[in-house]
């Protein structure tokens, strides 16, 4: 079960659950998978930036892939970004052997010029092999690599394995329109576009042509419903639903701190046993936790699901 | 009329109105001042980053200061950030002579270490002179300079003229709490804290101890009412009001693009005659303008003011 | 007397002389011009980064241009880089009116993608006007903007006024070869290439196809002789001469600190009256000054000129 | 055999030899060790940035450590920098178990404020354990993390395991003087300082108080002799020797490209069988190789060793 350029819907960016002492919480891997499946998502993305992937040892990464792929009935995309191509290749091929649906690759932060960016992904695509479908991650705010629509087109054209864009630029609406325009004028083959960025602009991203969401919002059922409403053309209903979540969603979308918020809420919702992060990681202050509780209470009063 | 460490309320970050051909629109300077006064703000901040200050020539900057100070009955803070201290000093002293209430200084983007940052502001404070009250601008997302609460305390302690912080860090709630904690434990003298960042967290910033807002949101009356409700302890009412605006407010808060959104809405509201920016500047696509119109219509249906 | 794409030789990057109190030292402007003329340089470049241009007020900049153009019998290139295009245009046109030979433009540090870079220079070229010849400054180490040879070709092709490249990339030898290759294969019109970077690779830059040097080395006569020897094909003699200077040259070429070294030596040589920089600026420690003295003594023992 | 704060002399930064196809060249590991021992160095540092460490898989890294420690009679320092503390700990402890003399830790590139930097090294020191001596790597040009002398002092004071500084700042002479000044005034315990940066300032770094060199210059015997001459107070002889090497040394010290130069020369000298880098890596153009050959011929004519 591999993804392709026609993949649509919601892929949840899954965090990595840890015990309070920083060791892997494998039991929570299972409960988390069940939580996402119950929410109705279409797939999972693991070992991304929000999955604290750089903090894991290679053996742990493989253990997580193995356990989640076995537990889940959904396609699983595995983040394989690494400082070196050798480690990337090893994790990519092992993940596919374990049953992953695709891998995801982010640029290394030092890339600047268009040629450097395109050259890097050509080498990465060659390293993982032509039979592995992969997702291009475009996340300038965190990775400090800026890809124009034309560079994304070049990467997609150069690499038959690249079937999906994880769109996470901000502001990013025009980028979606530009890429869809390229498809329309025949200069870009069809490409699945799922959007991240904590869903802060998912309402309009869908209207611009996104195929769905790939983000880790702690209420994945909101993403599922919003994508469905929007795909069905029910614009006002989609915005009404989105606006209900926005006050909390915006709070979870804080750069860096957001993962602590997200894990705290997922713990409260029973998806994972502990909200701890492996060091170094941000923790919620008592005041921040109280603010989240307040926002959740307000959300519960409005969205009775 | 100078500002001090006890200044509170809403200071509107004013854009600079241009004619469609890029020349200064002096008539709109007047209408914009009237617009802000009618909205009930407590002061104005001009020639900031959102005021396109680096695109102005020195003579234009002075013309703007002069005209706005004359027109306005409110205190006016003037952004004087410059690559060099000589130009900063000249604009600061000329602005005060024209009747400004204070100046605002941002760090130059190359600063990295704590000592570099504190050293820069010591030189800037000396350059403008000890009699000029000034606002410290903390805006890491755009300026790429990261100031810890301890460094801000050091700057305030070193510089008697520094009476206010324009807080624009993101995430930034803990920074407000840390600074208020310093005041409480006696290691920091009282400091006015007004928050920016397009008001995306103004609801909680007030609860953390902010004295008000300094941002350019196109509905300044929202800022005024929110600050009042929050200061009066009416928490739920403050959040209810804030949440009504959040869908549009988030759209206006987009990095870089936000100024085009803001000017477009201010033009629609009659505050300025044209939404043009001096080159180089971002422009709204037709699709983006339609999205803004849609959000405004939804806002109008909920906030009948 | 304007420069063109066939300009060759040595253009000295001139510092701006200040009095110990930070005010402009106009008398030293004259002596400095005489010093450079005596050294046999072919032209001067003023108000560059090493000219402390951002620390000057607009009126001071014009005073410097005016005085140097009047004093010098050589063509003078004026750095007009500015945060905004309006100020850039004003200084460029005023400089040309005063008799400058060309202007020099550096990219603003925020530029990242190829399109952003090319777009910026298109706007800059339009702002100064089609009749003003200009020098493209490529200095990634300080400006953090990376231009590939292809982007430089695009800028030159887009802008008829762009006649010269101030090459200051490091490592940068392959870039010269690539650009000369473009000329050879007919995809780039002839372009003057003068190299900077404190002359640390001038020996090989000449061999790769540079037309000369544009840097502020405190012994400009070394640059003049080296360029001549290299142009005459006297390879070993060129390297012998270069190697004699390299121990000190390397010391002057230190990023940031280098200007203090250079001004100290120019003061010792009588070119300027004081080695002071306008604040904020680096100063030589006593130990550093002694190290420079030691290097100069060793140089004098080997290069008896 | 562990290093300590009284360690002196030359530690060669060893490259990782690869076959032309990118696989590890284990035979060259042996010949390289023999090459360094014959040159008279006092120790080896492996798996650093110039050792292409991020391109290796964990098992390869351990194989290299094991083989080099067994072959070498000298102390071996192992670079263990990693995006995550778990991987860092595993490599550090395994290396010490295999007989390493210490480990070396570089900051992650995202660190900005003094507190972030000190906090990171406190966590890293705790992760590897208090019994492991370690080297603090200060290399702002590549890592974009700027540590003041005061922050280095704070790290050394916080972490008893930190016994050595790999000094690689540029300009960096004043930093050595500042740290030695701290020791003199009793605010810093004794610290071994070995300098890197391709030895471009080794002549003066020794005079400022460095204990030796830690760099990968392809003529390690030059480093050995220079350190000895300088330690013996033979200033002029030290500079005479250094100056002989400077033209080539400067060429090898080019950022990024330098490793290709170094491996090419080490191959020519018989230390390793191939000058290939694992992808992505820079390669020497034919012209660059010819320039190196020219410089080597000139060097051989002057330094007859």
Coordinates of C-alpha atoms in Angstrom, one line a residue, chain D residues 4-269:
Chain D
X4 CA 43.4 16.6 30.2
X5 CA 43.5 20.3 30.6
X6 CA 47.3 20.1 30.4
X7 CA 47.4 18.4 27.0
X8 CA 49.6 20.2 24.5
X9 CA 51.0 19.7 21.0
X10 CA 49.4 18.8 17.7
X11 CA 46.2 16.8 17.3
X12 CA 45.6 16.0 13.6
X13 CA 42.1 16.3 12.4
X14 CA 41.9 13.1 10.3
X15 CA 39.7 12.8 7.2
X16 CA 37.7 9.7 6.6
X17 CA 39.2 7.8 3.6
X18 CA 36.6 6.5 1.1
X19 CA 36.9 4.3 -1.9
X20 CA 36.0 6.0 -5.2
X21 CA 32.6 4.3 -4.9
X22 CA 31.9 6.0 -1.6
X23 CA 32.5 2.9 0.6
X24 CA 34.8 3.1 3.6
X25 CA 38.5 2.5 2.8
X26 CA 39.7 0.7 5.8
X27 CA 43.2 0.0 4.5
X28 CA 43.7 3.7 4.2
X29 CA 42.7 4.1 7.8
X30 CA 45.9 2.3 8.7
X31 CA 48.1 4.0 6.3
X32 CA 46.7 7.4 7.4
X33 CA 47.5 6.6 11.1
X34 CA 51.0 5.7 10.1
X35 CA 51.4 8.9 8.1
X36 CA 50.4 11.0 11.1
X37 CA 52.6 9.1 13.5
X38 CA 55.5 9.5 11.2
X39 CA 54.8 13.2 11.1
X40 CA 55.3 13.4 14.8
X41 CA 51.8 14.5 15.9
X42 CA 50.7 14.0 19.5
X43 CA 47.3 12.7 18.9
X44 CA 44.4 12.3 16.4
X45 CA 40.9 13.7 16.2
X46 CA 38.5 11.7 14.1
X47 CA 34.9 12.0 13.0
X48 CA 34.9 15.7 13.0
X49 CA 33.3 18.0 10.4
X50 CA 36.3 17.5 8.1
X51 CA 36.0 13.7 8.8
X52 CA 32.6 13.8 7.0
X53 CA 31.1 12.4 10.1
X54 CA 27.5 13.2 9.3
X55 CA 27.7 11.1 6.2
X56 CA 28.5 8.0 8.1
X57 CA 26.2 5.4 9.5
X58 CA 26.5 4.6 13.2
X59 CA 28.1 1.2 12.5
X60 CA 30.7 2.7 10.2
X61 CA 31.5 5.3 12.8
X62 CA 32.2 2.6 15.4
X63 CA 34.3 0.6 12.9
X64 CA 36.5 3.7 12.3
X65 CA 36.9 4.4 16.0
X66 CA 37.8 0.8 16.7
X67 CA 40.3 0.4 13.9
X68 CA 42.1 3.7 14.5
X69 CA 42.3 3.2 18.2
X70 CA 43.8 -0.2 17.7
X71 CA 46.3 1.0 15.1
X72 CA 47.4 4.1 16.8
X73 CA 49.8 4.5 19.7
X74 CA 48.6 8.0 20.1
X75 CA 45.5 9.3 22.0
X76 CA 42.4 9.6 19.8
X77 CA 39.7 12.1 20.3
X78 CA 36.3 11.2 18.7
X79 CA 33.8 13.7 17.4
X80 CA 30.4 12.7 18.7
X81 CA 28.3 15.8 17.7
X82 CA 24.8 14.7 16.7
X83 CA 21.4 16.2 16.3
X84 CA 20.2 14.2 19.3
X85 CA 21.7 13.6 22.7
X86 CA 20.8 9.9 22.6
X87 CA 23.0 9.2 19.6
X88 CA 25.7 11.4 21.1
X89 CA 25.7 9.4 24.3
X90 CA 25.8 6.1 22.5
X91 CA 28.8 7.0 20.3
X92 CA 30.6 8.7 23.2
X93 CA 30.4 5.8 25.6
X94 CA 31.2 3.2 22.9
X95 CA 34.2 5.2 21.8
X96 CA 35.5 5.4 25.3
X97 CA 35.0 1.7 25.8
X98 CA 37.0 1.2 22.6
X99 CA 39.9 3.2 24.0
X100 CA 39.3 6.7 22.9
X101 CA 41.1 9.5 24.9
X102 CA 38.2 11.9 24.8
X103 CA 35.2 13.1 22.7
X104 CA 34.5 16.4 21.0
X105 CA 31.2 18.2 20.9
X106 CA 30.0 21.0 18.6
X107 CA 26.9 23.1 19.3
X108 CA 23.8 22.5 17.2
X109 CA 23.5 25.3 14.7
X110 CA 20.2 26.7 16.0
X111 CA 21.6 28.0 19.3
X112 CA 21.6 31.8 19.6
X113 CA 21.5 33.2 23.2
X114 CA 24.1 32.7 25.8
X115 CA 21.6 30.7 27.9
X116 CA 20.7 28.4 25.0
X117 CA 24.4 27.7 24.4
X118 CA 25.3 27.0 28.0
X119 CA 22.1 25.0 28.5
X120 CA 22.9 22.8 25.5
X121 CA 26.4 21.9 26.7
X122 CA 25.1 21.2 30.2
X123 CA 22.7 18.7 28.7
X124 CA 25.3 17.2 26.4
X125 CA 27.8 16.9 29.3
X126 CA 25.2 15.1 31.4
X127 CA 24.2 12.9 28.5
X128 CA 27.7 11.5 27.9
X129 CA 28.4 11.1 31.6
X130 CA 30.8 12.8 34.1
X131 CA 33.6 10.4 33.5
X132 CA 34.1 11.2 29.8
X133 CA 36.6 14.1 29.1
X134 CA 35.4 16.3 26.3
X135 CA 36.5 19.0 23.9
X136 CA 34.4 22.0 23.3
X137 CA 34.3 22.9 19.6
X138 CA 33.9 26.6 18.8
X139 CA 33.6 27.1 15.1
X140 CA 31.2 30.0 14.3
X141 CA 31.9 30.3 10.6
X142 CA 30.5 26.8 9.9
X143 CA 28.2 26.2 12.8
X144 CA 26.8 29.8 13.0
X145 CA 26.9 29.7 16.8
X146 CA 28.8 32.6 18.5
X147 CA 30.3 31.9 21.9
X148 CA 31.9 34.8 23.8
X149 CA 34.8 34.1 26.1
X150 CA 32.5 34.5 29.0
X151 CA 30.1 31.8 27.7
X152 CA 33.1 29.5 27.2
X153 CA 34.1 30.1 30.7
X154 CA 30.6 29.4 31.9
X155 CA 30.6 26.1 30.0
X156 CA 33.9 25.0 31.4
X157 CA 32.8 25.9 34.9
X158 CA 29.5 24.1 34.5
X159 CA 31.1 21.0 33.1
X160 CA 34.0 19.3 34.9
X161 CA 34.4 17.0 31.9
X162 CA 35.3 19.8 29.6
X163 CA 39.0 20.0 29.5
X164 CA 39.9 21.4 26.1
X165 CA 38.8 24.0 23.7
X166 CA 39.1 23.5 20.0
X167 CA 39.4 27.1 19.1
X168 CA 38.3 27.8 15.6
X169 CA 36.9 31.3 15.7
X170 CA 37.9 33.9 13.1
X171 CA 39.1 36.5 13.9
X172 CA 40.1 34.6 17.0
X173 CA 43.3 35.9 18.5
X174 CA 41.6 38.2 21.1
X175 CA 39.5 35.2 22.3
X176 CA 42.7 33.3 23.3
X177 CA 44.0 36.3 25.1
X178 CA 40.7 36.8 26.9
X179 CA 40.5 33.2 28.1
X180 CA 44.1 33.2 29.3
X181 CA 43.3 36.5 31.0
X182 CA 40.4 34.7 32.8
X183 CA 42.8 32.0 34.0
X184 CA 45.2 34.6 35.2
X185 CA 42.6 36.5 37.2
X186 CA 41.4 33.2 38.7
X187 CA 37.9 33.1 37.2
X188 CA 38.6 30.1 34.8
X189 CA 40.3 26.9 35.7
X190 CA 43.2 25.8 33.4
X191 CA 42.0 24.8 30.0
X192 CA 43.9 23.2 27.1
X193 CA 43.4 25.4 23.9
X194 CA 44.3 23.8 20.6
X195 CA 43.5 25.9 17.5
X196 CA 42.0 24.9 14.2
X197 CA 40.9 27.0 11.2
X198 CA 43.4 25.3 8.9
X199 CA 46.3 26.8 10.9
X200 CA 45.8 30.2 9.1
X201 CA 46.8 32.0 12.2
X202 CA 48.7 29.4 14.1
X203 CA 51.8 31.5 14.2
X204 CA 50.1 34.2 16.3
X205 CA 47.8 31.8 18.1
X206 CA 50.8 30.2 19.8
X207 CA 52.0 33.6 20.8
X208 CA 48.7 34.4 22.3
X209 CA 48.7 31.4 24.5
X210 CA 47.5 28.4 22.6
X211 CA 48.8 25.0 23.7
X212 CA 49.0 23.7 20.1
X213 CA 47.1 23.0 17.0
X214 CA 44.1 20.8 16.2
X215 CA 43.7 20.9 12.5
X216 CA 44.0 18.7 9.4
X217 CA 46.6 20.5 7.4
X218 CA 48.0 18.1 4.9
X219 CA 51.6 18.7 6.1
X220 CA 51.2 17.9 9.8
X221 CA 55.0 18.0 10.2
X222 CA 54.7 21.8 9.7
X223 CA 52.3 22.0 12.6
X224 CA 54.6 20.0 14.8
X225 CA 57.7 22.0 14.0
X226 CA 55.9 25.3 14.3
X227 CA 54.4 24.5 17.6
X228 CA 57.9 23.4 18.9
X229 CA 59.6 26.5 17.6
X230 CA 57.0 28.7 19.0
X231 CA 57.0 26.9 22.4
X232 CA 60.8 27.3 22.4
X233 CA 60.4 31.1 22.0
X234 CA 62.1 31.0 18.5
X235 CA 59.7 33.6 17.1
X236 CA 61.5 34.5 13.8
X237 CA 62.2 30.9 13.0
X238 CA 58.6 30.0 13.6
X239 CA 57.4 32.7 11.3
X240 CA 60.0 31.9 8.6
X241 CA 58.8 28.3 8.6
X242 CA 55.1 29.3 8.7
X243 CA 55.5 31.8 5.9
X244 CA 57.0 29.2 3.6
X245 CA 53.8 27.1 3.9
X246 CA 51.3 30.0 3.9
X247 CA 50.7 30.2 0.1
X248 CA 49.6 26.6 -0.1
X249 CA 48.1 26.5 3.4
X250 CA 45.8 29.4 2.5
X251 CA 44.6 27.5 -0.5
X252 CA 43.8 24.4 1.6
X253 CA 42.0 26.6 4.1
X254 CA 39.1 27.4 1.7
X255 CA 35.8 26.8 3.4
X256 CA 34.1 23.7 2.0
X257 CA 36.4 23.2 -0.9
X258 CA 39.4 22.8 1.5
X259 CA 38.7 19.1 2.2
X260 CA 39.0 18.2 -1.5
X261 CA 42.4 20.0 -1.6
X262 CA 43.5 18.3 1.6
X263 CA 42.6 14.8 0.5
X264 CA 44.2 15.4 -2.9
X265 CA 47.5 16.3 -1.3
X266 CA 47.2 13.5 1.3
X267 CA 46.7 11.1 -1.6
X268 CA 49.7 12.4 -3.4
X269 CA 51.7 12.0 -0.2

